[in-house]
C-alpha positions as protocol buffer text, in pm:
chain_id: "A"
residue {
  index: 1
  type: MET
  ca { x: 4462 y: 4668 z: 4031 }
}
residue {
  index: 2
  type: GLU
  ca { x: 4220 y: 4815 z: 4285 }
}
residue {
  index: 3
  type: MET
  ca { x: 4170 y: 5101 z: 4042 }
}
residue {
  index: 4
  type: LEU
  ca { x: 4103 y: 4884 z: 3757 }
}
residue {
  index: 5
  type: LYS
  ca { x: 3821 y: 4666 z: 3967 }
}
residue {
  index: 6
  type: ILE
  ca { x: 3669 y: 4994 z: 4054 }
}
residue {
  index: 7
  type: LEU
  ca { x: 3642 y: 5099 z: 3701 }
}
residue {
  index: 8
  type: ARG
  ca { x: 3504 y: 4745 z: 3604 }
}
residue {
  index: 9
  type: ASN
  ca { x: 3230 y: 4810 z: 3855 }
}
residue {
  index: 10
  type: LEU
  ca { x: 3153 y: 5142 z: 3678 }
}
residue {
  index: 11
  type: TYR
  ca { x: 3173 y: 5029 z: 3321 }
}
residue {
  index: 12
  type: PHE
  ca { x: 2818 y: 4955 z: 3287 }
}
residue {
  index: 13
  type: ILE
  ca { x: 2773 y: 5343 z: 3310 }
}
residue {
  index: 14
  type: SER
  ca { x: 3100 y: 5467 z: 3131 }
}
residue {
  index: 15
  type: SER
  ca { x: 3058 y: 5211 z: 2847 }
}
residue {
  index: 16
  type: HIS
  ca { x: 2731 y: 5409 z: 2773 }
}
residue {
  index: 17
  type: LEU
  ca { x: 2873 y: 5720 z: 2786 }
}
residue {
  index: 18
  type: GLY
  ca { x: 3145 y: 5634 z: 2577 }
}
residue {
  index: 19
  type: THR
  ca { x: 3480 y: 5584 z: 2781 }
}
residue {
  index: 20
  type: ASP
  ca { x: 3699 y: 5762 z: 2457 }
}
residue {
  index: 21
  type: THR
  ca { x: 3487 y: 6071 z: 2522 }
}
residue {
  index: 22
  type: LEU
  ca { x: 3609 y: 6085 z: 2912 }
}
residue {
  index: 23
  type: SER
  ca { x: 3952 y: 6215 z: 2912 }
}
residue {
  index: 24
  type: GLN
  ca { x: 3981 y: 6155 z: 3290 }
}
residue {
  index: 25
  type: TYR
  ca { x: 3873 y: 5798 z: 3264 }
}
residue {
  index: 26
  type: SER
  ca { x: 4110 y: 5742 z: 2960 }
}
residue {
  index: 27
  type: PHE
  ca { x: 4385 y: 5852 z: 3171 }
}
residue {
  index: 28
  type: VAL
  ca { x: 4339 y: 5683 z: 3498 }
}
residue {
  index: 29
  type: TYR
  ca { x: 4266 y: 5330 z: 3293 }
}
residue {
  index: 30
  type: LEU
  ca { x: 4555 y: 5347 z: 3071 }
}
residue {
  index: 31
  type: THR
  ca { x: 4811 y: 5452 z: 3370 }
}
residue {
  index: 32
  type: ALA
  ca { x: 4685 y: 5154 z: 3578 }
}
residue {
  index: 33
  type: VAL
  ca { x: 4748 y: 4917 z: 3271 }
}
residue {
  index: 34
  type: ASP
  ca { x: 5073 y: 5075 z: 3202 }
}
residue {
  index: 35
  type: ILE
  ca { x: 5187 y: 4995 z: 3553 }
}
residue {
  index: 36
  type: ILE
  ca { x: 5042 y: 4661 z: 3595 }
}
residue {
  index: 37
  type: SER
  ca { x: 5196 y: 4576 z: 3241 }
}
residue {
  index: 38
  type: GLN
  ca { x: 5555 y: 4588 z: 3436 }
}
residue {
  index: 39
  type: TYR
  ca { x: 5449 y: 4295 z: 3650 }
}
residue {
  index: 40
  type: PRO
  ca { x: 5337 y: 3998 z: 3453 }
}
residue {
  index: 41
  type: MET
  ca { x: 5234 y: 3801 z: 3785 }
}
residue {
  index: 42
  type: PHE
  ca { x: 5016 y: 4111 z: 3886 }
}
residue {
  index: 43
  type: ALA
  ca { x: 4885 y: 4105 z: 3540 }
}
residue {
  index: 44
  type: GLU
  ca { x: 4780 y: 3760 z: 3564 }
}
residue {
  index: 45
  type: ALA
  ca { x: 4620 y: 3764 z: 3916 }
}
residue {
  index: 46
  type: LEU
  ca { x: 4409 y: 4063 z: 3820 }
}
residue {
  index: 47
  type: LEU
  ca { x: 4264 y: 3893 z: 3499 }
}
residue {
  index: 48
  type: SER
  ca { x: 4218 y: 3586 z: 3747 }
}
residue {
  index: 49
  type: GLN
  ca { x: 3970 y: 3806 z: 3932 }
}
residue {
  index: 50
  type: LEU
  ca { x: 3822 y: 4010 z: 3650 }
}
residue {
  index: 51
  type: ARG
  ca { x: 3749 y: 3668 z: 3460 }
}
residue {
  index: 52
  type: PRO
  ca { x: 3425 y: 3585 z: 3327 }
}
residue {
  index: 53
  type: THR
  ca { x: 3196 y: 3384 z: 3582 }
}
residue {
  index: 54
  type: GLU
  ca { x: 3164 y: 3087 z: 3331 }
}
residue {
  index: 55
  type: ILE
  ca { x: 3465 y: 3069 z: 3068 }
}
residue {
  index: 56
  type: GLY
  ca { x: 3334 y: 2934 z: 2710 }
}
residue {
  index: 57
  type: VAL
  ca { x: 2997 y: 3058 z: 2788 }
}
residue {
  index: 58
  type: MET
  ca { x: 2798 y: 3355 z: 2668 }
}
residue {
  index: 59
  type: PRO
  ca { x: 2601 y: 3475 z: 2964 }
}
residue {
  index: 60
  type: GLN
  ca { x: 2246 y: 3583 z: 2910 }
}
residue {
  index: 61
  type: HIS
  ca { x: 2202 y: 3867 z: 3118 }
}
residue {
  index: 62
  type: PRO
  ca { x: 2329 y: 4215 z: 2970 }
}
residue {
  index: 63
  type: LEU
  ca { x: 2510 y: 4339 z: 3281 }
}
residue {
  index: 64
  type: ASP
  ca { x: 2730 y: 4002 z: 3248 }
}
residue {
  index: 65
  type: ARG
  ca { x: 2828 y: 4083 z: 2904 }
}
residue {
  index: 66
  type: CYS
  ca { x: 2893 y: 4412 z: 2977 }
}
residue {
  index: 67
  type: LEU
  ca { x: 3181 y: 4283 z: 3250 }
}
residue {
  index: 68
  type: ASP
  ca { x: 3270 y: 4046 z: 3008 }
}
residue {
  index: 69
  type: THR
  ca { x: 3339 y: 4332 z: 2734 }
}
residue {
  index: 70
  type: TYR
  ca { x: 3544 y: 4514 z: 2999 }
}
residue {
  index: 71
  type: PHE
  ca { x: 3756 y: 4192 z: 3085 }
}
residue {
  index: 72
  type: LEU
  ca { x: 3836 y: 4152 z: 2710 }
}
residue {
  index: 73
  type: ASN
  ca { x: 3928 y: 4510 z: 2652 }
}
residue {
  index: 74
  type: THR
  ca { x: 4157 y: 4495 z: 2940 }
}
residue {
  index: 75
  type: ALA
  ca { x: 4312 y: 4162 z: 2879 }
}
residue {
  index: 76
  type: GLU
  ca { x: 4397 y: 4286 z: 2508 }
}
residue {
  index: 77
  type: HIS
  ca { x: 4674 y: 4530 z: 2680 }
}
residue {
  index: 78
  type: PHE
  ca { x: 4852 y: 4200 z: 2841 }
}
residue {
  index: 79
  type: THR
  ca { x: 4884 y: 3974 z: 2562 }
}
residue {
  index: 80
  type: THR
  ca { x: 5235 y: 4029 z: 2518 }
}
residue {
  index: 81
  type: ILE
  ca { x: 5339 y: 3943 z: 2879 }
}
residue {
  index: 82
  type: LEU
  ca { x: 5117 y: 3649 z: 2987 }
}
residue {
  index: 83
  type: ASN
  ca { x: 5242 y: 3299 z: 2929 }
}
residue {
  index: 84
  type: THR
  ca { x: 5070 y: 3076 z: 2646 }
}
residue {
  index: 85
  type: LYS
  ca { x: 4869 y: 2871 z: 2873 }
}
residue {
  index: 86
  type: ILE
  ca { x: 4716 y: 3164 z: 3050 }
}
residue {
  index: 87
  type: ALA
  ca { x: 4659 y: 3308 z: 2692 }
}
residue {
  index: 88
  type: ASP
  ca { x: 4476 y: 3006 z: 2588 }
}
residue {
  index: 89
  type: ASP
  ca { x: 4302 y: 2902 z: 2892 }
}
residue {
  index: 90
  type: LEU
  ca { x: 4191 y: 3260 z: 3010 }
}
residue {
  index: 91
  type: LEU
  ca { x: 4193 y: 3508 z: 2717 }
}
residue {
  index: 92
  type: ALA
  ca { x: 4113 y: 3281 z: 2412 }
}
residue {
  index: 93
  type: SER
  ca { x: 3855 y: 3063 z: 2585 }
}
residue {
  index: 94
  type: ALA
  ca { x: 3670 y: 3372 z: 2741 }
}
residue {
  index: 95
  type: ALA
  ca { x: 3677 y: 3545 z: 2363 }
}
residue {
  index: 96
  type: TRP
  ca { x: 3571 y: 3212 z: 2184 }
}
residue {
  index: 97
  type: PRO
  ca { x: 3194 y: 3249 z: 2239 }
}
residue {
  index: 98
  type: TYR
  ca { x: 3149 y: 3570 z: 2138 }
}
residue {
  index: 99
  type: LEU
  ca { x: 3337 y: 3541 z: 1800 }
}
residue {
  index: 100
  type: GLY
  ca { x: 3038 y: 3388 z: 1623 }
}
residue {
  index: 101
  type: THR
  ca { x: 2755 y: 3587 z: 1433 }
}
residue {
  index: 102
  type: ASN
  ca { x: 2653 y: 3891 z: 1640 }
}
residue {
  index: 103
  type: ASP
  ca { x: 2269 y: 3881 z: 1622 }
}
residue {
  index: 104
  type: GLU
  ca { x: 2197 y: 4122 z: 1907 }
}
residue {
  index: 105
  type: ARG
  ca { x: 2319 y: 4516 z: 1875 }
}
residue {
  index: 106
  type: ASN
  ca { x: 2366 y: 4524 z: 2271 }
}
residue {
  index: 107
  type: SER
  ca { x: 2647 y: 4260 z: 2245 }
}
residue {
  index: 108
  type: LEU
  ca { x: 2822 y: 4437 z: 1926 }
}
residue {
  index: 109
  type: GLU
  ca { x: 3115 y: 4582 z: 2200 }
}
residue {
  index: 110
  type: ALA
  ca { x: 3188 y: 4217 z: 2314 }
}
residue {
  index: 111
  type: PHE
  ca { x: 3176 y: 4065 z: 1981 }
}
residue {
  index: 112
  type: GLU
  ca { x: 3442 y: 4360 z: 1858 }
}
residue {
  index: 113
  type: ALA
  ca { x: 3672 y: 4298 z: 2165 }
}
residue {
  index: 114
  type: ALA
  ca { x: 3663 y: 3929 z: 2147 }
}
residue {
  index: 115
  type: HIS
  ca { x: 3801 y: 3930 z: 1779 }
}
residue {
  index: 116
  type: SER
  ca { x: 4074 y: 4188 z: 1888 }
}
residue {
  index: 117
  type: VAL
  ca { x: 4167 y: 3989 z: 2166 }
}
residue {
  index: 118
  type: MET
  ca { x: 4219 y: 3665 z: 1958 }
}
residue {
  index: 119
  type: LEU
  ca { x: 4413 y: 3849 z: 1718 }
}
residue {
  index: 120
  type: ALA
  ca { x: 4623 y: 3986 z: 1971 }
}
residue {
  index: 121
  type: VAL
  ca { x: 4691 y: 3653 z: 2150 }
}
residue {
  index: 122
  type: MET
  ca { x: 4773 y: 3496 z: 1799 }
}
residue {
  index: 123
  type: ALA
  ca { x: 5025 y: 3797 z: 1720 }
}
residue {
  index: 124
  type: ALA
  ca { x: 5220 y: 3763 z: 2013 }
}
residue {
  index: 125
  type: PRO
  ca { x: 5547 y: 3601 z: 1938 }
}
residue {
  index: 126
  type: HIS
  ca { x: 5564 y: 3344 z: 2206 }
}
residue {
  index: 127
  type: ASN
  ca { x: 5229 y: 3210 z: 2148 }
}
residue {
  index: 128
  type: ILE
  ca { x: 5320 y: 3050 z: 1809 }
}
residue {
  index: 129
  type: ASP
  ca { x: 5200 y: 2713 z: 1910 }
}
residue {
  index: 130
  type: LEU
  ca { x: 4830 y: 2849 z: 2018 }
}
residue {
  index: 131
  type: ALA
  ca { x: 4831 y: 3060 z: 1691 }
}
residue {
  index: 132
  type: ALA
  ca { x: 4888 y: 2734 z: 1493 }
}
residue {
  index: 133
  type: SER
  ca { x: 4617 y: 2556 z: 1664 }
}
residue {
  index: 134
  type: ARG
  ca { x: 4355 y: 2798 z: 1643 }
}
residue {
  index: 135
  type: ILE
  ca { x: 4426 y: 3036 z: 1325 }
}
residue {
  index: 136
  type: GLU
  ca { x: 4236 y: 2770 z: 1111 }
}
residue {
  index: 137
  type: THR
  ca { x: 3898 y: 2768 z: 1301 }
}
residue {
  index: 138
  type: TYR
  ca { x: 3942 y: 3149 z: 1362 }
}
residue {
  index: 139
  type: THR
  ca { x: 3967 y: 3214 z: 979 }
}
residue {
  index: 140
  type: GLU
  ca { x: 3652 y: 3032 z: 892 }
}
residue {
  index: 141
  type: MET
  ca { x: 3470 y: 3208 z: 1195 }
}
residue {
  index: 142
  type: LEU
  ca { x: 3584 y: 3548 z: 1036 }
}
residue {
  index: 143
  type: PHE
  ca { x: 3459 y: 3475 z: 697 }
}
residue {
  index: 144
  type: GLU
  ca { x: 3127 y: 3345 z: 826 }
}
residue {
  index: 145
  type: VAL
  ca { x: 3049 y: 3663 z: 1034 }
}
residue {
  index: 146
  type: PHE
  ca { x: 3137 y: 3892 z: 740 }
}
residue {
  index: 147
  type: PRO
  ca { x: 2948 y: 4096 z: 601 }
}
residue {
  index: 148
  type: ARG
  ca { x: 2661 y: 4011 z: 823 }
}
residue {
  index: 149
  type: SER
  ca { x: 2834 y: 4130 z: 1182 }
}
residue {
  index: 150
  type: LEU
  ca { x: 3171 y: 4285 z: 1048 }
}
residue {
  index: 151
  type: SER
  ca { x: 3215 y: 4605 z: 864 }
}
residue {
  index: 152
  type: PRO
  ca { x: 3429 y: 4600 z: 549 }
}
residue {
  index: 153
  type: ARG
  ca { x: 3693 y: 4791 z: 770 }
}
residue {
  index: 154
  type: GLN
  ca { x: 3704 y: 4559 z: 1054 }
}
residue {
  index: 155
  type: PHE
  ca { x: 3720 y: 4266 z: 816 }
}
residue {
  index: 156
  type: GLY
  ca { x: 3997 y: 4455 z: 625 }
}
residue {
  index: 157
  type: LEU
  ca { x: 4195 y: 4506 z: 960 }
}
residue {
  index: 158
  type: ALA
  ca { x: 4149 y: 4138 z: 1086 }
}
residue {
  index: 159
  type: PHE
  ca { x: 4224 y: 3977 z: 725 }
}
residue {
  index: 160
  type: THR
  ca { x: 4557 y: 4193 z: 693 }
}
residue {
  index: 161
  type: GLN
  ca { x: 4638 y: 4064 z: 1080 }
}
residue {
  index: 162
  type: LEU
  ca { x: 4607 y: 3700 z: 991 }
}
residue {
  index: 163
  type: VAL
  ca { x: 4819 y: 3751 z: 662 }
}
residue {
  index: 164
  type: ARG
  ca { x: 5078 y: 3938 z: 894 }
}
residue {
  index: 165
  type: ILE
  ca { x: 5082 y: 3668 z: 1157 }
}
residue {
  index: 166
  type: THR
  ca { x: 5135 y: 3410 z: 923 }
}
residue {
  index: 167
  type: SER
  ca { x: 5404 y: 3576 z: 707 }
}
residue {
  index: 168
  type: PRO
  ca { x: 5785 y: 3602 z: 786 }
}
residue {
  index: 169
  type: PRO
  ca { x: 5952 y: 3700 z: 1020 }
}
residue {
  index: 170
  type: SER
  ca { x: 5676 y: 3539 z: 1222 }
}
residue {
  index: 171
  type: LEU
  ca { x: 5775 y: 3194 z: 1364 }
}
residue {
  index: 172
  type: ILE
  ca { x: 5446 y: 3035 z: 1243 }
}
residue {
  index: 173
  type: SER
  ca { x: 5582 y: 3084 z: 877 }
}
residue {
  index: 174
  type: ALA
  ca { x: 5846 y: 2861 z: 925 }
}
residue {
  index: 175
  type: GLN
  ca { x: 5597 y: 2568 z: 1021 }
}
residue {
  index: 176
  type: ARG
  ca { x: 5318 y: 2671 z: 754 }
}
residue {
  index: 177
  type: PRO
  ca { x: 5504 y: 2849 z: 474 }
}
residue {
  index: 178
  type: LEU
  ca { x: 5199 y: 2851 z: 244 }
}
residue {
  index: 179
  type: LEU
  ca { x: 4944 y: 2989 z: 501 }
}
residue {
  index: 180
  type: PRO
  ca { x: 4962 y: 3343 z: 365 }
}
residue {
  index: 181
  type: SER
  ca { x: 4879 y: 3215 z: 8 }
}
residue {
  index: 182
  type: ILE
  ca { x: 4596 y: 2982 z: 121 }
}
residue {
  index: 183
  type: LEU
  ca { x: 4413 y: 3283 z: 330 }
}
residue {
  index: 184
  type: LEU
  ca { x: 4450 y: 3501 z: -21 }
}
residue {
  index: 185
  type: GLU
  ca { x: 4300 y: 3190 z: -221 }
}
residue {
  index: 186
  type: ILE
  ca { x: 3993 y: 3197 z: -32 }
}
residue {
  index: 187
  type: ILE
  ca { x: 3956 y: 3568 z: -53 }
}
residue {
  index: 188
  type: SER
  ca { x: 4013 y: 3536 z: -438 }
}
residue {
  index: 189
  type: PHE
  ca { x: 3775 y: 3247 z: -475 }
}
residue {
  index: 190
  type: ARG
  ca { x: 3503 y: 3415 z: -278 }
}
residue {
  index: 191
  type: VAL
  ca { x: 3500 y: 3770 z: -478 }
}
residue {
  index: 192
  type: GLU
  ca { x: 3372 y: 3588 z: -768 }
}
residue {
  index: 193
  type: SER
  ca { x: 3058 y: 3494 z: -610 }
}
residue {
  index: 194
  type: ALA
  ca { x: 3017 y: 3784 z: -373 }
}
residue {
  index: 195
  type: SER
  ca { x: 2752 y: 4021 z: -370 }
}
residue {
  index: 196
  type: SER
  ca { x: 2809 y: 4361 z: -584 }
}
residue {
  index: 197
  type: GLN
  ca { x: 2502 y: 4544 z: -365 }
}
residue {
  index: 198
  type: PRO
  ca { x: 2638 y: 4824 z: -122 }
}
residue {
  index: 199
  type: LEU
  ca { x: 2638 y: 4693 z: 237 }
}
residue {
  index: 200
  type: ALA
  ca { x: 2465 y: 4872 z: 522 }
}
residue {
  index: 201
  type: SER
  ca { x: 2654 y: 5020 z: 803 }
}
residue {
  index: 202
  type: LEU
  ca { x: 2706 y: 4836 z: 1107 }
}
residue {
  index: 203
  type: SER
  ca { x: 2824 y: 5144 z: 1316 }
}
residue {
  index: 204
  type: ARG
  ca { x: 2652 y: 5260 z: 1595 }
}
residue {
  index: 205
  type: ASN
  ca { x: 2716 y: 5589 z: 1470 }
}
residue {
  index: 206
  type: GLY
  ca { x: 2701 y: 5534 z: 1107 }
}
residue {
  index: 207
  type: GLU
  ca { x: 3065 y: 5675 z: 1078 }
}
residue {
  index: 208
  type: ASP
  ca { x: 3248 y: 5328 z: 1045 }
}
residue {
  index: 209
  type: ASP
  ca { x: 3304 y: 5350 z: 674 }
}
residue {
  index: 210
  type: ALA
  ca { x: 3330 y: 5669 z: 476 }
}
residue {
  index: 211
  type: GLN
  ca { x: 3175 y: 5513 z: 171 }
}
residue {
  index: 212
  type: PRO
  ca { x: 2958 y: 5236 z: 157 }
}
residue {
  index: 213
  type: VAL
  ca { x: 3110 y: 4917 z: -56 }
}
residue {
  index: 214
  type: SER
  ca { x: 2986 y: 4581 z: -165 }
}
residue {
  index: 215
  type: GLU
  ca { x: 3074 y: 4273 z: -20 }
}
residue {
  index: 216
  type: GLN
  ca { x: 3279 y: 4211 z: -337 }
}
residue {
  index: 217
  type: ALA
  ca { x: 3500 y: 4541 z: -311 }
}
residue {
  index: 218
  type: ALA
  ca { x: 3549 y: 4471 z: 63 }
}
residue {
  index: 219
  type: LEU
  ca { x: 3722 y: 4133 z: -23 }
}
residue {
  index: 220
  type: VAL
  ca { x: 3929 y: 4302 z: -284 }
}
residue {
  index: 221
  type: LEU
  ca { x: 4011 y: 4569 z: -58 }
}
residue {
  index: 222
  type: ALA
  ca { x: 4095 y: 4347 z: 212 }
}
residue {
  index: 223
  type: LEU
  ca { x: 4362 y: 4164 z: -33 }
}
residue {
  index: 224
  type: ILE
  ca { x: 4515 y: 4466 z: -125 }
}
residue {
  index: 225
  type: HIS
  ca { x: 4547 y: 4580 z: 220 }
}
residue {
  index: 226
  type: SER
  ca { x: 4749 y: 4270 z: 289 }
}
residue {
  index: 227
  type: LEU
  ca { x: 4985 y: 4287 z: 10 }
}
residue {
  index: 228
  type: PRO
  ca { x: 5260 y: 4460 z: 197 }
}
residue {
  index: 229
  type: CYS
  ca { x: 5296 y: 4162 z: 458 }
}
residue {
  index: 230
  type: LEU
  ca { x: 5371 y: 3924 z: 163 }
}
residue {
  index: 231
  type: GLN
  ca { x: 5727 y: 3792 z: 76 }
}
residue {
  index: 232
  type: LEU
  ca { x: 5866 y: 3909 z: -266 }
}
residue {
  index: 233
  type: GLU
  ca { x: 5787 y: 3566 z: -411 }
}
residue {
  index: 234
  type: ALA
  ca { x: 5439 y: 3561 z: -299 }
}
residue {
  index: 235
  type: LEU
  ca { x: 5411 y: 3942 z: -368 }
}
residue {
  index: 236
  type: GLU
  ca { x: 5512 y: 3873 z: -723 }
}
residue {
  index: 237
  type: ASP
  ca { x: 5248 y: 3610 z: -754 }
}
residue {
  index: 238
  type: TRP
  ca { x: 4969 y: 3806 z: -618 }
}
residue {
  index: 239
  type: LEU
  ca { x: 4999 y: 4142 z: -786 }
}
residue {
  index: 240
  type: PRO
  ca { x: 4855 y: 4029 z: -1112 }
}
residue {
  index: 241
  type: VAL
  ca { x: 4594 y: 3838 z: -914 }
}
residue {
  index: 242
  type: ALA
  ca { x: 4505 y: 4175 z: -709 }
}
residue {
  index: 243
  type: ALA
  ca { x: 4471 y: 4339 z: -1052 }
}
residue {
  index: 244
  type: ARG
  ca { x: 4265 y: 4083 z: -1210 }
}
residue {
  index: 245
  type: LEU
  ca { x: 4017 y: 4097 z: -913 }
}
residue {
  index: 246
  type: CYS
  ca { x: 3992 y: 4459 z: -923 }
}
residue {
  index: 247
  type: TYR
  ca { x: 3876 y: 4428 z: -1260 }
}
residue {
  index: 248
  type: LEU
  ca { x: 3602 y: 4208 z: -1180 }
}
residue {
  index: 249
  type: VAL
  ca { x: 3453 y: 4442 z: -943 }
}
residue {
  index: 250
  type: GLN
  ca { x: 3102 y: 4527 z: -1103 }
}
residue {
  index: 251
  type: ASP
  ca { x: 3042 y: 4864 z: -982 }
}
residue {
  index: 252
  type: PRO
  ca { x: 3246 y: 5105 z: -1177 }
}
residue {
  index: 253
  type: VAL
  ca { x: 3270 y: 5339 z: -887 }
}
residue {
  index: 254
  type: LEU
  ca { x: 3389 y: 5084 z: -669 }
}
residue {
  index: 255
  type: ARG
  ca { x: 3630 y: 4942 z: -931 }
}
residue {
  index: 256
  type: HIS
  ca { x: 3818 y: 5269 z: -928 }
}
residue {
  index: 257
  type: VAL
  ca { x: 3828 y: 5252 z: -545 }
}
residue {
  index: 258
  type: CYS
  ca { x: 3995 y: 4962 z: -581 }
}
residue {
  index: 259
  type: ASN
  ca { x: 4218 y: 5041 z: -826 }
}
residue {
  index: 260
  type: HIS
  ca { x: 4324 y: 5375 z: -660 }
}
residue {
  index: 261
  type: ARG
  ca { x: 4392 y: 5168 z: -337 }
}
residue {
  index: 262
  type: LEU
  ca { x: 4627 y: 4924 z: -508 }
}
residue {
  index: 263
  type: TRP
  ca { x: 4828 y: 5194 z: -678 }
}
residue {
  index: 264
  type: ASP
  ca { x: 4822 y: 5370 z: -311 }
}
residue {
  index: 265
  type: VAL
  ca { x: 4954 y: 5077 z: -133 }
}
residue {
  index: 266
  type: MET
  ca { x: 5237 y: 5029 z: -423 }
}
residue {
  index: 267
  type: SER
  ca { x: 5348 y: 5384 z: -428 }
}
residue {
  index: 268
  type: ASN
  ca { x: 5259 y: 5557 z: -96 }
}
residue {
  index: 269
  type: GLY
  ca { x: 5525 y: 5399 z: 129 }
}
residue {
  index: 270
  type: GLU
  ca { x: 5365 y: 5106 z: 244 }
}
residue {
  index: 271
  type: MET
  ca { x: 5589 y: 4865 z: 68 }
}
residue {
  index: 272
  type: ASP
  ca { x: 5979 y: 4872 z: 167 }
}
residue {
  index: 273
  type: LEU
  ca { x: 6218 y: 4910 z: -76 }
}
residue {
  index: 274
  type: ASP
  ca { x: 6235 y: 4587 z: -232 }
}
residue {
  index: 275
  type: ARG
  ca { x: 5899 y: 4527 z: -243 }
}
residue {
  index: 276
  type: ALA
  ca { x: 5833 y: 4902 z: -376 }
}
residue {
  index: 277
  type: ALA
  ca { x: 6094 y: 4793 z: -654 }
}
residue {
  index: 278
  type: LEU
  ca { x: 5923 y: 4508 z: -758 }
}
residue {
  index: 279
  type: CYS
  ca { x: 5577 y: 4678 z: -781 }
}
residue {
  index: 280
  type: ALA
  ca { x: 5723 y: 4922 z: -996 }
}
residue {
  index: 281
  type: ASN
  ca { x: 5879 y: 4690 z: -1242 }
}
residue {
  index: 282
  type: TRP
  ca { x: 5540 y: 4526 z: -1256 }
}
residue {
  index: 283
  type: TRP
  ca { x: 5350 y: 4813 z: -1314 }
}
residue {
  index: 284
  type: ASN
  ca { x: 5570 y: 4938 z: -1581 }
}
residue {
  index: 285
  type: THR
  ca { x: 5727 y: 4643 z: -1785 }
}
residue {
  index: 286
  type: GLY
  ca { x: 5500 y: 4350 z: -1631 }
}
residue {
  index: 287
  type: ARG
  ca { x: 5152 y: 4469 z: -1789 }
}
residue {
  index: 288
  type: GLY
  ca { x: 5058 y: 4579 z: -1436 }
}
residue {
  index: 289
  type: ARG
  ca { x: 4896 y: 4917 z: -1589 }
}
residue {
  index: 290
  type: GLU
  ca { x: 4730 y: 4744 z: -1864 }
}
residue {
  index: 291
  type: MET
  ca { x: 4585 y: 4475 z: -1610 }
}
residue {
  index: 292
  type: VAL
  ca { x: 4424 y: 4715 z: -1389 }
}
residue {
  index: 293
  type: LEU
  ca { x: 4277 y: 4963 z: -1657 }
}
residue {
  index: 294
  type: TYR
  ca { x: 4190 y: 4701 z: -1913 }
}
residue {
  index: 295
  type: GLY
  ca { x: 4194 y: 4350 z: -1764 }
}
residue {
  index: 296
  type: GLU
  ca { x: 4391 y: 4066 z: -1805 }
}
residue {
  index: 297
  type: GLU
  ca { x: 4283 y: 3936 z: -2133 }
}
residue {
  index: 298
  type: LYS
  ca { x: 4325 y: 4313 z: -2308 }
}
residue {
  index: 299
  type: ALA
  ca { x: 4664 y: 4306 z: -2145 }
}
residue {
  index: 300
  type: ILE
  ca { x: 4780 y: 3980 z: -2274 }
}
residue {
  index: 301
  type: SER
  ca { x: 4646 y: 4043 z: -2625 }
}
residue {
  index: 302
  type: GLY
  ca { x: 4816 y: 4401 z: -2644 }
}
residue {
  index: 303
  type: SER
  ca { x: 5146 y: 4243 z: -2508 }
}
residue {
  index: 304
  type: MET
  ca { x: 5115 y: 3998 z: -2797 }
}
residue {
  index: 305
  type: ILE
  ca { x: 5056 y: 4245 z: -3036 }
}
residue {
  index: 306
  type: ASN
  ca { x: 5337 y: 4491 z: -2936 }
}
residue {
  index: 307
  type: HIS
  ca { x: 5577 y: 4177 z: -2953 }
}
residue {
  index: 308
  type: SER
  ca { x: 5452 y: 4096 z: -3321 }
}
residue {
  index: 309
  type: MET
  ca { x: 5541 y: 4468 z: -3394 }
}
residue {
  index: 310
  type: ASP
  ca { x: 5864 y: 4452 z: -3238 }
}
residue {
  index: 311
  type: GLU
  ca { x: 5953 y: 4134 z: -3427 }
}
residue {
  index: 312
  type: ALA
  ca { x: 5822 y: 4271 z: -3753 }
}
residue {
  index: 313
  type: GLY
  ca { x: 6040 y: 4575 z: -3696 }
}
residue {
  index: 314
  type: SER
  ca { x: 6365 y: 4399 z: -3634 }
}
residue {
  index: 315
  type: PRO
  ca { x: 6609 y: 4342 z: -3906 }
}
């Protein structure tokens, strides 16, 4: 505990140097976290001491924001061992002020840490009631901050995690079984009106996304990323929608990226055996290939022509 407090006091220095580049720092930090994770009472006591001065309020001074970032990064490691009340009163409440649109570059790390903490808190199996009460508001905030403050990669990861949290075997799916489809409907609705212009990089080092994508393509890719999380019935419904949305991407290069990612998700092992078999059947005999390559209308018309030819050739 004392070691993590010392590292907190040095965080305003180590954060500028980059903690990932300091192997000794990472070793000491993760070792201390791993030890404390074995004792939930000590973890709770530690977080109570590291907590922000004012819970639920974003401080104005950069140093206070720096300390809040350290708290959020550290708290994320303990989400699975803290009880729901502590997770809500301490972690979720501390992260909430940072979830909105990030207009200042010097608070980018706190913004990213806050979203990571919220997703980790809602993903904890014992926090089902907390997730049910927070997920709708968080989803609204997620779509509000994209693409202004979240990169396409970050948005895709966050959205996929939301779908995973709300899909079986998660306990929340028993209470609200339609929630994954509702999330995907939001994406589907926004794709048609989303911008087709390439998004500017939000990364501090310019290496966040390998290839610039548009808001429209980023939404389609986020939906594709989440397909392995769906139940078989929902997956069967959403594969044609994913193909239709890929074809709606205006930029031909980005359309190819979306098509390739859809094929990649279906064939590279991200699906389990049953889902992979469903995808193979849809691609080969369910007009999937035609929908991806030529669009829904041509796929349907081509299927009707083939059906008519089969009938004409039959005795």
